[in-house]
Amino acid sequence: MAALKTEIIIETRALCYSYAGAEEVPPAVAGIDLKVSRGEYLALLGVNGSGKTTLLKLLNALLIPSQGEVLVKGISTVEAERVQLVRQACGMIFQNPDNQIVATTVEEDIAFGLENMALPAAEIRRRVDQVAGRLGLTHLLRQPPHLLSGGEKQRTAIAGILAMQPACILMDEPTAMLDPAGRRDVLETVKELNKTEALAVVHVTHNPAEAAEANRIVVLEQGRIVADGKPGEILTDLKLLHGLKLQGTVAAELAHLLRQRGLNLPTAILQNRELVESLCISEPVS
Amino acid sequence: MYIGTSKLTHTYWPGTPFAADALKNISFSVGQGTFTLLIGPSGSGKTTLIQHLNGLLKPSAGEVYFDGKKIGPDKAALLALRRRVGLVFQMPEDQFFSETVFDEIAYAPRNLGLDEKKVEERVNRAVAQVGLERSRLLDRHPFQLSAGQKRRVAIASVLSLEPEVLILDEPAAGLDPEGKGNLLNLLSSLNRAGKITIMVSTHHLDEIAALADNLVVLNEGGLVMSGKTKEILARGAELKELGLALPQVTGIMHELAARGLPVSTDIYSLSAACDEILQAKRADQR
Ligand SMILES: Nc1ncnc2c1ncn2[C@@H]1O[C@H](COP(=O)(O)OP(=O)(O)OP(=O)(O)O)[C@@H](O)[C@H]1O
Ligand SMILES: Nc1ncnc2c1ncn2[C@@H]1O[C@H](COP(=O)(O)OP(=O)(O)OP(=O)(O)O)[C@@H](O)[C@H]1O
Ligand SMILES: [Mg+2]
Ligand SMILES: [Mg+2]
């Protein structure tokens, strides 16, 4: 099993991308070497315009590298005739659930990618039912997607990707349009699959609390990787984050303010309960 | 009544099998110069309500008011309304129609008949207000931008109108931490110093609740709560029932209070939380 753990799903080598017509400005992705392994949950952070979406689209063969290469399960994304395989291995979820629903019922929408894979009807049926059960969509299969809540739409989009049994799911701010309950639904579902099926996850987010749930954090700045480590290291290093115009979790930021005002608190505070614990035992103000 | 509705009902696709009441009998009003938050689960009707306040939808029943007058079907009156009430759409793409970012932001001031020098001044100011001043994006097509850059352009193109009422539908979605912080500072100063009436729909109450006078809560098209921010946020259990969440710091304050630290729980921002905790700690010491 140890060998499985380090199975590389995605590998980029000196990856660069410039948008057409924007050649004079710095490239959107400017030399990225990244490996994502089976079972890894990677959160991708960075300010607006730092290259996160561009990187995800490169990993999914929606964009083709200007320089360098992307290998998905060993297949280069420039091999046009194998693009379908890349997209099956590595599916993408976008910010807005409305933009990715294509069919007239939830069921057809989930089956859409499977139809393209030309699977037998019985196999399609089996996979749709299985994934719908797993994501709590069984009772909604015959609904038109426009009647669903944002969280349900986003889970439908995820179901369509998972039905293809990918090795990796790429999520670009998947919860930005969701309410707190929908957000929890989506994240718990993905986390569960990450644990039980070793699904690799690359999750772009501006929310430090979501990033704290990952097991690795990569930070981009102007198309380059400027930090790569565990959430406990990166999200508590407020000097690093503030220097990159990012923020830590609410608990980390509050602990930081309190420390500046003379309160004696440990530096490794990440979660609310850690802050509450420390405040209830910590020494009074000096 | 400055802005509000009386028994407003909105039915999408009336008379078809898809007919759905997105708003049911909504009556509410906000005073000039106030800051109001509109919250509710996905699909509760926030966007539908906001579009009525800008005259983009026609009531199925009931009335919508602005500045004491009923918003009617008269074209000229609707145009006049839209010069005074600026609306930032939930999806920036839904708002864009110009060929360049500059023209997009210049549209409103040009439409007001300002000369090109004044137009340029307004564009520059709006661009700086959303933090895009050094970005060299003004000549690009609005679609050739990252998600957060699009959001900033969408906000700037309404700021350049300098409306007396600013309505923003989920404006922080996609913004990085600095962008969010700047947006809140901007809204706060427009409201406090500029006396601009502000209404924001959002799923995230962190920090912004500290700026708001009033909260309006929708659920399944009905108005379920409305009142002073503090009164509504004191009803945390009911909000949770609806799938909504209190600001994160408020949650921390509740936990601290439960552990016996003498803190107020009406706290919605990091800075207020910091002051409150320090005060409680000092009181503890005595
Ligand atoms: N279609 C496009 N044409 C030209 N330039 C683009 C296009 N899309 C993005 N860019 C530019 O490429 C850079 C990286 O954009 P990208 O969308 O990858 O950023 P991001 O990290 O996802 O940002 P955000 O947090 O705002 O979504 C930005 O400077 C952006 O302006
Ligand atoms: N153009 C439309 N046609 C038919 N139904 C619609 C349309 N727009 C919205 N609805 C429905 O009306 C209801 C209210 O939608 P609305 O967009 O106002 O909700 P919301 O509170 O803004 O949700 P969110 O938080 O997801 O943005 C939902 O049930 C939605 O599916
Ligand atoms: Mg992006
Ligand atoms: Mg909405």
PDB file of C-alpha atoms in Angstrom, chain A:
ATOM      1  CA  MET A   1       0.000   0.000   0.000  1.00  0.00           C
ATOM      2  CA  ALA A   2       2.922   2.339   0.650  1.00  0.00           C
ATOM      3  CA  ALA A   3       3.733   2.297  -3.054  1.00  0.00           C
ATOM      4  CA  LEU A   4       0.188   3.396  -3.889  1.00  0.00           C
ATOM      5  CA  LYS A   5       0.502   6.362  -1.579  1.00  0.00           C
ATOM      6  CA  THR A   6       3.263   7.926  -3.618  1.00  0.00           C
ATOM      7  CA  GLU A   7       1.745   7.173  -6.999  1.00  0.00           C
ATOM      8  CA  ILE A   8       2.091  10.442  -8.919  1.00  0.00           C
ATOM      9  CA  ILE A   9      -1.136  11.500 -10.631  1.00  0.00           C
ATOM     10  CA  ILE A  10      -0.089  14.897 -11.954  1.00  0.00           C
ATOM     11  CA  GLU A  11       3.345  16.190 -12.752  1.00  0.00           C
ATOM     12  CA  THR A  12       4.250  19.558 -14.254  1.00  0.00           C
ATOM     13  CA  ARG A  13       7.721  20.396 -15.530  1.00  0.00           C
ATOM     14  CA  ALA A  14       8.875  24.006 -16.008  1.00  0.00           C
ATOM     15  CA  LEU A  15       5.289  24.804 -16.916  1.00  0.00           C
ATOM     16  CA  CYS A  16       4.629  28.229 -18.457  1.00  0.00           C
ATOM     17  CA  TYR A  17       1.562  29.816 -19.983  1.00  0.00           C
ATOM     18  CA  SER A  18       0.978  33.214 -21.598  1.00  0.00           C
ATOM     19  CA  TYR A  19      -2.431  34.230 -22.844  1.00  0.00           C
ATOM     20  CA  ALA A  20      -2.552  35.171 -26.527  1.00  0.00           C
ATOM     21  CA  GLY A  21      -2.225  38.913 -26.944  1.00  0.00           C
ATOM     22  CA  ALA A  22      -0.805  39.234 -23.447  1.00  0.00           C
ATOM     23  CA  GLU A  23       2.734  38.183 -24.358  1.00  0.00           C
ATOM     24  CA  GLU A  24       4.234  41.475 -23.207  1.00  0.00           C
ATOM     25  CA  VAL A  25       2.974  41.101 -19.613  1.00  0.00           C
ATOM     26  CA  PRO A  26       4.497  38.482 -17.292  1.00  0.00           C
ATOM     27  CA  PRO A  27       3.191  34.985 -18.075  1.00  0.00           C
ATOM     28  CA  ALA A  28       0.109  33.880 -16.097  1.00  0.00           C
ATOM     29  CA  VAL A  29       1.987  30.679 -15.179  1.00  0.00           C
ATOM     30  CA  ALA A  30       5.718  31.236 -15.027  1.00  0.00           C
ATOM     31  CA  GLY A  31       7.689  28.044 -14.424  1.00  0.00           C
ATOM     32  CA  ILE A  32       5.841  25.623 -12.186  1.00  0.00           C
ATOM     33  CA  ASP A  33       7.203  22.258 -11.094  1.00  0.00           C
ATOM     34  CA  LEU A  34       4.527  20.442  -9.141  1.00  0.00           C
ATOM     35  CA  LYS A  35       3.701  16.828  -8.339  1.00  0.00           C
ATOM     36  CA  VAL A  36       0.361  15.694  -6.972  1.00  0.00           C
ATOM     37  CA  SER A  37       0.135  12.177  -5.549  1.00  0.00           C
ATOM     38  CA  ARG A  38      -2.729   9.782  -5.117  1.00  0.00           C
ATOM     39  CA  GLY A  39      -4.646  10.556  -1.925  1.00  0.00           C
ATOM     40  CA  GLU A  40      -3.232  14.040  -1.570  1.00  0.00           C
ATOM     41  CA  TYR A  41      -5.539  16.994  -0.697  1.00  0.00           C
ATOM     42  CA  LEU A  42      -3.825  20.098  -1.920  1.00  0.00           C
ATOM     43  CA  ALA A  43      -5.151  23.625  -1.339  1.00  0.00           C
ATOM     44  CA  LEU A  44      -3.965  26.242  -3.813  1.00  0.00           C
ATOM     45  CA  LEU A  45      -3.814  29.816  -2.515  1.00  0.00           C
ATOM     46  CA  GLY A  46      -2.778  33.132  -4.027  1.00  0.00           C
ATOM     47  CA  VAL A  47      -4.097  36.654  -4.613  1.00  0.00           C
ATOM     48  CA  ASN A  48      -6.408  37.536  -7.503  1.00  0.00           C
ATOM     49  CA  GLY A  49      -4.601  37.085 -10.787  1.00  0.00           C
ATOM     50  CA  SER A  50      -1.775  34.930  -9.375  1.00  0.00           C
ATOM     51  CA  GLY A  51      -2.431  32.097 -11.855  1.00  0.00           C
ATOM     52  CA  LYS A  52      -4.527  29.550  -9.952  1.00  0.00           C
ATOM     53  CA  THR A  53      -7.294  29.100 -12.517  1.00  0.00           C
ATOM     54  CA  THR A  54      -4.797  29.091 -15.367  1.00  0.00           C
ATOM     55  CA  LEU A  55      -2.836  26.330 -13.640  1.00  0.00           C
ATOM     56  CA  LEU A  56      -5.965  24.231 -13.105  1.00  0.00           C
ATOM     57  CA  LYS A  57      -6.960  24.613 -16.749  1.00  0.00           C
ATOM     58  CA  LEU A  58      -3.485  23.485 -17.785  1.00  0.00           C
ATOM     59  CA  LEU A  59      -3.787  20.388 -15.587  1.00  0.00           C
ATOM     60  CA  ASN A  60      -7.102  19.575 -17.235  1.00  0.00           C
ATOM     61  CA  ALA A  61      -5.887  20.134 -20.829  1.00  0.00           C
ATOM     62  CA  LEU A  62      -8.322  23.045 -21.211  1.00  0.00           C
ATOM     63  CA  LEU A  63      -5.163  25.044 -21.927  1.00  0.00           C
ATOM     64  CA  ILE A  64      -2.003  23.734 -23.578  1.00  0.00           C
ATOM     65  CA  PRO A  65       1.384  24.822 -22.147  1.00  0.00           C
ATOM     66  CA  SER A  66       3.282  27.654 -23.866  1.00  0.00           C
ATOM     67  CA  GLN A  67       6.427  25.998 -22.512  1.00  0.00           C
ATOM     68  CA  GLY A  68       7.176  22.982 -20.339  1.00  0.00           C
ATOM     69  CA  GLU A  69       4.699  20.148 -19.938  1.00  0.00           C
ATOM     70  CA  VAL A  70       1.919  18.593 -17.906  1.00  0.00           C
ATOM     71  CA  LEU A  71       1.704  14.837 -17.407  1.00  0.00           C
ATOM     72  CA  VAL A  72      -1.528  13.329 -16.107  1.00  0.00           C
ATOM     73  CA  LYS A  73      -0.984   9.673 -15.217  1.00  0.00           C
ATOM     74  CA  GLY A  74       2.013   9.868 -17.509  1.00  0.00           C
ATOM     75  CA  ILE A  75       0.054  11.249 -20.486  1.00  0.00           C
ATOM     76  CA  SER A  76       1.190  14.623 -21.777  1.00  0.00           C
ATOM     77  CA  THR A  77      -1.693  17.076 -22.225  1.00  0.00           C
ATOM     78  CA  VAL A  78      -0.372  18.033 -25.686  1.00  0.00           C
ATOM     79  CA  GLU A  79      -1.312  14.605 -27.034  1.00  0.00           C
ATOM     80  CA  ALA A  80      -4.545  15.828 -28.587  1.00  0.00           C
ATOM     81  CA  GLU A  81      -5.878  12.343 -29.315  1.00  0.00           C
ATOM     82  CA  ARG A  82      -5.602  11.402 -25.631  1.00  0.00           C
ATOM     83  CA  VAL A  83      -7.182  14.550 -24.161  1.00  0.00           C
ATOM     84  CA  GLN A  84     -10.297  12.570 -23.282  1.00  0.00           C
ATOM     85  CA  LEU A  85      -8.190  10.277 -21.087  1.00  0.00           C
ATOM     86  CA  VAL A  86      -6.634  13.257 -19.336  1.00  0.00           C
ATOM     87  CA  ARG A  87     -10.050  14.763 -18.602  1.00  0.00           C
ATOM     88  CA  GLN A  88     -11.355  11.442 -17.309  1.00  0.00           C
ATOM     89  CA  ALA A  89      -8.407  11.110 -14.955  1.00  0.00           C
ATOM     90  CA  CYS A  90      -8.573  14.702 -13.840  1.00  0.00           C
ATOM     91  CA  GLY A  91     -12.003  16.391 -13.744  1.00  0.00           C
ATOM     92  CA  MET A  92     -12.659  20.058 -13.068  1.00  0.00           C
ATOM     93  CA  ILE A  93     -15.328  21.896 -11.044  1.00  0.00           C
ATOM     94  CA  PHE A  94     -15.821  25.630 -11.592  1.00  0.00           C
ATOM     95  CA  GLN A  95     -16.808  28.467  -9.255  1.00  0.00           C
ATOM     96  CA  ASN A  96     -20.299  28.949 -10.591  1.00  0.00           C
ATOM     97  CA  PRO A  97     -22.496  25.828 -10.483  1.00  0.00           C
ATOM     98  CA  ASP A  98     -24.798  27.319 -13.157  1.00  0.00           C
ATOM     99  CA  ASN A  99     -22.079  27.328 -15.809  1.00  0.00           C
ATOM    100  CA  GLN A 100     -21.373  23.624 -15.709  1.00  0.00           C
ATOM    101  CA  ILE A 101     -24.803  22.039 -15.785  1.00  0.00           C
ATOM    102  CA  VAL A 102     -25.496  20.881 -19.345  1.00  0.00           C
ATOM    103  CA  ALA A 103     -28.479  18.523 -19.355  1.00  0.00           C
ATOM    104  CA  THR A 104     -32.198  18.809 -18.616  1.00  0.00           C
ATOM    105  CA  THR A 105     -32.286  16.438 -15.634  1.00  0.00           C
ATOM    106  CA  VAL A 106     -29.829  15.726 -12.848  1.00  0.00           C
ATOM    107  CA  GLU A 107     -29.578  12.128 -14.016  1.00  0.00           C
ATOM    108  CA  GLU A 108     -28.681  13.089 -17.595  1.00  0.00           C
ATOM    109  CA  ASP A 109     -26.233  15.633 -16.329  1.00  0.00           C
ATOM    110  CA  ILE A 110     -24.373  13.079 -14.216  1.00  0.00           C
ATOM    111  CA  ALA A 111     -24.392  10.625 -17.142  1.00  0.00           C
ATOM    112  CA  PHE A 112     -23.107  13.190 -19.647  1.00  0.00           C
ATOM    113  CA  GLY A 113     -19.385  12.422 -19.272  1.00  0.00           C
ATOM    114  CA  LEU A 114     -20.082   8.680 -19.185  1.00  0.00           C
ATOM    115  CA  GLU A 115     -21.962   8.847 -22.483  1.00  0.00           C
ATOM    116  CA  ASN A 116     -18.898  10.485 -23.993  1.00  0.00           C
ATOM    117  CA  MET A 117     -16.813   7.587 -22.712  1.00  0.00           C
ATOM    118  CA  ALA A 118     -19.113   5.292 -24.739  1.00  0.00           C
ATOM    119  CA  LEU A 119     -19.759   2.971 -21.781  1.00  0.00           C
ATOM    120  CA  PRO A 120     -22.552   0.358 -22.007  1.00  0.00           C
ATOM    121  CA  ALA A 121     -25.947   1.659 -20.848  1.00  0.00           C
ATOM    122  CA  ALA A 122     -26.080  -0.754 -17.899  1.00  0.00           C
ATOM    123  CA  GLU A 123     -22.695   0.434 -16.641  1.00  0.00           C
ATOM    124  CA  ILE A 124     -23.763   4.075 -16.981  1.00  0.00           C
ATOM    125  CA  ARG A 125     -26.919   3.332 -14.987  1.00  0.00           C
ATOM    126  CA  ARG A 126     -24.915   1.566 -12.280  1.00  0.00           C
ATOM    127  CA  ARG A 127     -22.408   4.388 -11.925  1.00  0.00           C
ATOM    128  CA  VAL A 128     -25.035   7.155 -11.917  1.00  0.00           C
ATOM    129  CA  ASP A 129     -27.006   5.417  -9.180  1.00  0.00           C
ATOM    130  CA  GLN A 130     -23.904   4.719  -7.151  1.00  0.00           C
ATOM    131  CA  VAL A 131     -22.528   8.245  -7.265  1.00  0.00           C
ATOM    132  CA  ALA A 132     -25.964   9.809  -6.726  1.00  0.00           C
ATOM    133  CA  GLY A 133     -26.398   7.688  -3.607  1.00  0.00           C
ATOM    134  CA  ARG A 134     -23.009   8.673  -2.342  1.00  0.00           C
ATOM    135  CA  LEU A 135     -23.687  12.414  -2.832  1.00  0.00           C
ATOM    136  CA  GLY A 136     -27.267  12.356  -1.521  1.00  0.00           C
ATOM    137  CA  LEU A 137     -28.802  13.140  -4.922  1.00  0.00           C
ATOM    138  CA  THR A 138     -30.900  10.005  -5.421  1.00  0.00           C
ATOM    139  CA  HIS A 139     -34.209  11.764  -4.684  1.00  0.00           C
ATOM    140  CA  LEU A 140     -33.342  14.526  -7.161  1.00  0.00           C
ATOM    141  CA  LEU A 141     -32.332  12.425 -10.185  1.00  0.00           C
ATOM    142  CA  ARG A 142     -35.374  13.367 -12.260  1.00  0.00           C
ATOM    143  CA  GLN A 143     -35.385  17.055 -11.318  1.00  0.00           C
ATOM    144  CA  PRO A 144     -34.414  19.730 -13.825  1.00  0.00           C
ATOM    145  CA  PRO A 145     -31.115  21.191 -12.536  1.00  0.00           C
ATOM    146  CA  HIS A 146     -32.415  24.794 -12.538  1.00  0.00           C
ATOM    147  CA  LEU A 147     -34.755  23.878  -9.681  1.00  0.00           C
ATOM    148  CA  LEU A 148     -31.873  22.834  -7.424  1.00  0.00           C
ATOM    149  CA  SER A 149     -30.191  24.866  -4.724  1.00  0.00           C
ATOM    150  CA  GLY A 150     -26.661  26.111  -5.334  1.00  0.00           C
ATOM    151  CA  GLY A 151     -25.201  23.366  -3.148  1.00  0.00           C
ATOM    152  CA  GLU A 152     -27.242  20.699  -4.941  1.00  0.00           C
ATOM    153  CA  LYS A 153     -26.131  22.017  -8.336  1.00  0.00           C
ATOM    154  CA  GLN A 154     -22.517  21.994  -7.249  1.00  0.00           C
ATOM    155  CA  ARG A 155     -22.908  18.413  -5.953  1.00  0.00           C
ATOM    156  CA  THR A 156     -24.487  17.469  -9.288  1.00  0.00           C
ATOM    157  CA  ALA A 157     -21.434  18.850 -11.081  1.00  0.00           C
ATOM    158  CA  ILE A 158     -19.171  16.917  -8.721  1.00  0.00           C
ATOM    159  CA  ALA A 159     -21.224  13.760  -9.269  1.00  0.00           C
ATOM    160  CA  GLY A 160     -20.754  14.079 -13.036  1.00  0.00           C
ATOM    161  CA  ILE A 161     -16.998  14.223 -12.533  1.00  0.00           C
ATOM    162  CA  LEU A 162     -16.841  11.428  -9.941  1.00  0.00           C
ATOM    163  CA  ALA A 163     -18.948   9.098 -12.106  1.00  0.00           C
ATOM    164  CA  MET A 164     -16.010   9.030 -14.522  1.00  0.00           C
ATOM    165  CA  GLN A 165     -13.941   7.614 -11.625  1.00  0.00           C
ATOM    166  CA  PRO A 166     -11.127  10.126 -11.924  1.00  0.00           C
ATOM    167  CA  ALA A 167      -7.867   9.869 -10.022  1.00  0.00           C
ATOM    168  CA  CYS A 168      -7.987  13.569  -9.263  1.00  0.00           C
ATOM    169  CA  ILE A 169     -10.577  16.322  -8.926  1.00  0.00           C
ATOM    170  CA  LEU A 170      -9.668  19.962  -9.600  1.00  0.00           C
ATOM    171  CA  MET A 171     -11.947  22.447  -7.816  1.00  0.00           C
ATOM    172  CA  ASP A 172     -11.801  26.177  -8.580  1.00  0.00           C
ATOM    173  CA  GLU A 173     -13.416  28.040  -5.647  1.00  0.00           C
ATOM    174  CA  PRO A 174     -16.207  25.458  -5.604  1.00  0.00           C
ATOM    175  CA  THR A 175     -17.985  26.996  -2.625  1.00  0.00           C
ATOM    176  CA  ALA A 176     -17.855  30.683  -3.572  1.00  0.00           C
ATOM    177  CA  MET A 177     -21.536  30.788  -4.543  1.00  0.00           C
ATOM    178  CA  LEU A 178     -22.815  28.435  -1.840  1.00  0.00           C
ATOM    179  CA  ASP A 179     -24.491  29.068   1.500  1.00  0.00           C
ATOM    180  CA  PRO A 180     -22.852  27.673   4.651  1.00  0.00           C
ATOM    181  CA  ALA A 181     -24.884  24.443   4.514  1.00  0.00           C
ATOM    182  CA  GLY A 182     -24.133  23.879   0.813  1.00  0.00           C
ATOM    183  CA  ARG A 183     -20.491  24.580   1.428  1.00  0.00           C
ATOM    184  CA  ARG A 184     -20.320  22.004   4.190  1.00  0.00           C
ATOM    185  CA  ASP A 185     -22.100  19.431   1.990  1.00  0.00           C
ATOM    186  CA  VAL A 186     -19.635  19.816  -0.845  1.00  0.00           C
ATOM    187  CA  LEU A 187     -16.497  19.847   1.266  1.00  0.00           C
ATOM    188  CA  GLU A 188     -17.493  16.883   3.412  1.00  0.00           C
ATOM    189  CA  THR A 189     -18.297  14.853   0.315  1.00  0.00           C
ATOM    190  CA  VAL A 190     -14.938  15.535  -1.281  1.00  0.00           C
ATOM    191  CA  LYS A 191     -13.022  14.991   1.940  1.00  0.00           C
ATOM    192  CA  GLU A 192     -14.722  11.654   2.462  1.00  0.00           C
ATOM    193  CA  LEU A 193     -13.757  10.482  -1.038  1.00  0.00           C
ATOM    194  CA  ASN A 194     -10.242  11.711  -0.487  1.00  0.00           C
ATOM    195  CA  LYS A 195     -10.006   9.538   2.641  1.00  0.00           C
ATOM    196  CA  THR A 196     -11.846   6.439   1.512  1.00  0.00           C
ATOM    197  CA  GLU A 197     -10.906   6.249  -2.185  1.00  0.00           C
ATOM    198  CA  ALA A 198      -7.596   8.133  -2.066  1.00  0.00           C
ATOM    199  CA  LEU A 199      -9.037  10.625  -4.552  1.00  0.00           C
ATOM    200  CA  ALA A 200      -6.445  13.347  -5.172  1.00  0.00           C
ATOM    201  CA  VAL A 201      -7.861  16.859  -4.745  1.00  0.00           C
ATOM    202  CA  VAL A 202      -6.576  20.232  -5.888  1.00  0.00           C
ATOM    203  CA  HIS A 203      -8.754  22.894  -4.291  1.00  0.00           C
ATOM    204  CA  VAL A 204      -8.411  26.585  -5.117  1.00  0.00           C
ATOM    205  CA  THR A 205      -9.759  28.789  -2.334  1.00  0.00           C
ATOM    206  CA  HIS A 206      -9.536  32.273  -0.819  1.00  0.00           C
ATOM    207  CA  ASN A 207     -10.882  30.935   2.457  1.00  0.00           C
ATOM    208  CA  PRO A 208      -8.142  29.990   4.959  1.00  0.00           C
ATOM    209  CA  ALA A 209     -10.586  27.837   6.934  1.00  0.00           C
ATOM    210  CA  GLU A 210     -11.083  25.668   3.836  1.00  0.00           C
ATOM    211  CA  ALA A 211      -7.362  25.534   3.168  1.00  0.00           C
ATOM    212  CA  ALA A 212      -6.824  24.355   6.751  1.00  0.00           C
ATOM    213  CA  GLU A 213      -8.705  21.156   5.852  1.00  0.00           C
ATOM    214  CA  ALA A 214      -6.131  20.167   3.211  1.00  0.00           C
ATOM    215  CA  ASN A 215      -3.020  18.117   3.885  1.00  0.00           C
ATOM    216  CA  ARG A 216      -0.777  20.306   1.762  1.00  0.00           C
ATOM    217  CA  ILE A 217      -0.850  23.982   0.811  1.00  0.00           C
ATOM    218  CA  VAL A 218       0.785  25.514  -2.251  1.00  0.00           C
ATOM    219  CA  VAL A 219       0.846  29.298  -2.630  1.00  0.00           C
ATOM    220  CA  LEU A 220       1.208  31.037  -5.990  1.00  0.00           C
ATOM    221  CA  GLU A 221       2.439  34.555  -6.623  1.00  0.00           C
ATOM    222  CA  GLN A 222       2.666  35.914 -10.170  1.00  0.00           C
ATOM    223  CA  GLY A 223       2.527  32.467 -11.672  1.00  0.00           C
ATOM    224  CA  ARG A 224       5.204  30.914  -9.479  1.00  0.00           C
ATOM    225  CA  ILE A 225       5.133  28.669  -6.403  1.00  0.00           C
ATOM    226  CA  VAL A 226       6.315  30.710  -3.428  1.00  0.00           C
ATOM    227  CA  ALA A 227       5.357  28.378  -0.579  1.00  0.00           C
ATOM    228  CA  ASP A 228       4.630  24.666  -0.276  1.00  0.00           C
ATOM    229  CA  GLY A 229       3.996  22.943   3.055  1.00  0.00           C
ATOM    230  CA  LYS A 230       1.579  21.615   5.653  1.00  0.00           C
ATOM    231  CA  PRO A 231      -1.415  23.762   6.699  1.00  0.00           C
ATOM    232  CA  GLY A 232      -0.004  23.858  10.234  1.00  0.00           C
ATOM    233  CA  GLU A 233       3.187  25.443   8.891  1.00  0.00           C
ATOM    234  CA  ILE A 234       1.861  27.795   6.215  1.00  0.00           C
ATOM    235  CA  LEU A 235      -1.385  29.001   7.766  1.00  0.00           C
ATOM    236  CA  THR A 236       0.188  29.877  11.087  1.00  0.00           C
ATOM    237  CA  ASP A 237       3.088  31.743   9.464  1.00  0.00           C
ATOM    238  CA  LEU A 238       1.324  35.087   9.362  1.00  0.00           C
ATOM    239  CA  LYS A 239       4.504  36.928   8.436  1.00  0.00           C
ATOM    240  CA  LEU A 240       4.746  34.840   5.276  1.00  0.00           C
ATOM    241  CA  LEU A 241       1.022  35.131   4.513  1.00  0.00           C
ATOM    242  CA  HIS A 242       0.779  38.876   5.118  1.00  0.00           C
ATOM    243  CA  GLY A 243       3.878  39.379   2.973  1.00  0.00           C
ATOM    244  CA  LEU A 244       2.016  37.596   0.178  1.00  0.00           C
ATOM    245  CA  LYS A 245      -1.140  39.678   0.868  1.00  0.00           C
ATOM    246  CA  LEU A 246      -2.938  36.631   2.227  1.00  0.00           C
ATOM    247  CA  GLN A 247      -4.497  35.868   5.586  1.00  0.00           C
ATOM    248  CA  GLY A 248      -4.505  33.099   8.142  1.00  0.00           C
ATOM    249  CA  THR A 249      -7.629  31.592   9.665  1.00  0.00           C
ATOM    250  CA  VAL A 250      -9.826  33.826  11.838  1.00  0.00           C
ATOM    251  CA  ALA A 251      -8.396  32.111  14.943  1.00  0.00           C
ATOM    252  CA  ALA A 252      -4.810  32.667  13.763  1.00  0.00           C
ATOM    253  CA  GLU A 253      -5.468  36.315  12.889  1.00  0.00           C
ATOM    254  CA  LEU A 254      -7.214  36.988  16.199  1.00  0.00           C
ATOM    255  CA  ALA A 255      -4.408  35.299  18.140  1.00  0.00           C
ATOM    256  CA  HIS A 256      -1.941  37.466  16.207  1.00  0.00           C
ATOM    257  CA  LEU A 257      -3.797  40.691  17.158  1.00  0.00           C
ATOM    258  CA  LEU A 258      -3.979  39.597  20.806  1.00  0.00           C
ATOM    259  CA  ARG A 259      -0.274  38.776  20.868  1.00  0.00           C
ATOM    260  CA  GLN A 260       0.520  42.211  19.476  1.00  0.00           C
ATOM    261  CA  ARG A 261      -1.491  43.702  22.319  1.00  0.00           C
ATOM    262  CA  GLY A 262       0.572  41.820  24.904  1.00  0.00           C
ATOM    263  CA  LEU A 263      -1.339  38.585  25.423  1.00  0.00           C
ATOM    264  CA  ASN A 264       0.806  35.513  25.824  1.00  0.00           C
ATOM    265  CA  LEU A 265      -0.497  32.930  23.299  1.00  0.00           C
ATOM    266  CA  PRO A 266       1.170  30.026  21.466  1.00  0.00           C
ATOM    267  CA  THR A 267       2.088  30.743  17.828  1.00  0.00           C
ATOM    268  CA  ALA A 268       0.659  27.537  16.363  1.00  0.00           C
ATOM    269  CA  ILE A 269      -3.029  28.428  16.756  1.00  0.00           C
ATOM    270  CA  LEU A 270      -5.009  27.474  13.653  1.00  0.00           C
ATOM    271  CA  GLN A 271      -8.523  26.422  14.702  1.00  0.00           C
ATOM    272  CA  ASN A 272     -11.120  28.206  16.850  1.00  0.00           C
ATOM    273  CA  ARG A 273     -11.045  25.573  19.561  1.00  0.00           C
ATOM    274  CA  GLU A 274      -7.255  25.929  19.908  1.00  0.00           C
ATOM    275  CA  LEU A 275      -7.682  29.661  20.456  1.00  0.00           C
ATOM    276  CA  VAL A 276     -10.509  29.145  22.938  1.00  0.00           C
ATOM    277  CA  GLU A 277      -8.446  26.565  24.867  1.00  0.00           C
ATOM    278  CA  SER A 278      -5.418  28.843  25.024  1.00  0.00           C
ATOM    279  CA  LEU A 279      -7.460  31.845  26.111  1.00  0.00           C
ATOM    280  CA  CYS A 280      -9.129  29.907  28.884  1.00  0.00           C
ATOM    281  CA  ILE A 281      -5.803  28.761  30.347  1.00  0.00           C
ATOM    282  CA  SER A 282      -3.433  31.564  29.299  1.00  0.00           C
ATOM    283  CA  GLU A 283      -1.845  34.035  31.656  1.00  0.00           C
ATOM    284  CA  PRO A 284      -3.575  37.363  32.083  1.00  0.00           C
ATOM    285  CA  VAL A 285      -2.308  40.421  30.207  1.00  0.00           C
ATOM    286  CA  SER A 286       1.259  41.332  31.123  1.00  0.00           C
TER     287      SER A 286
END
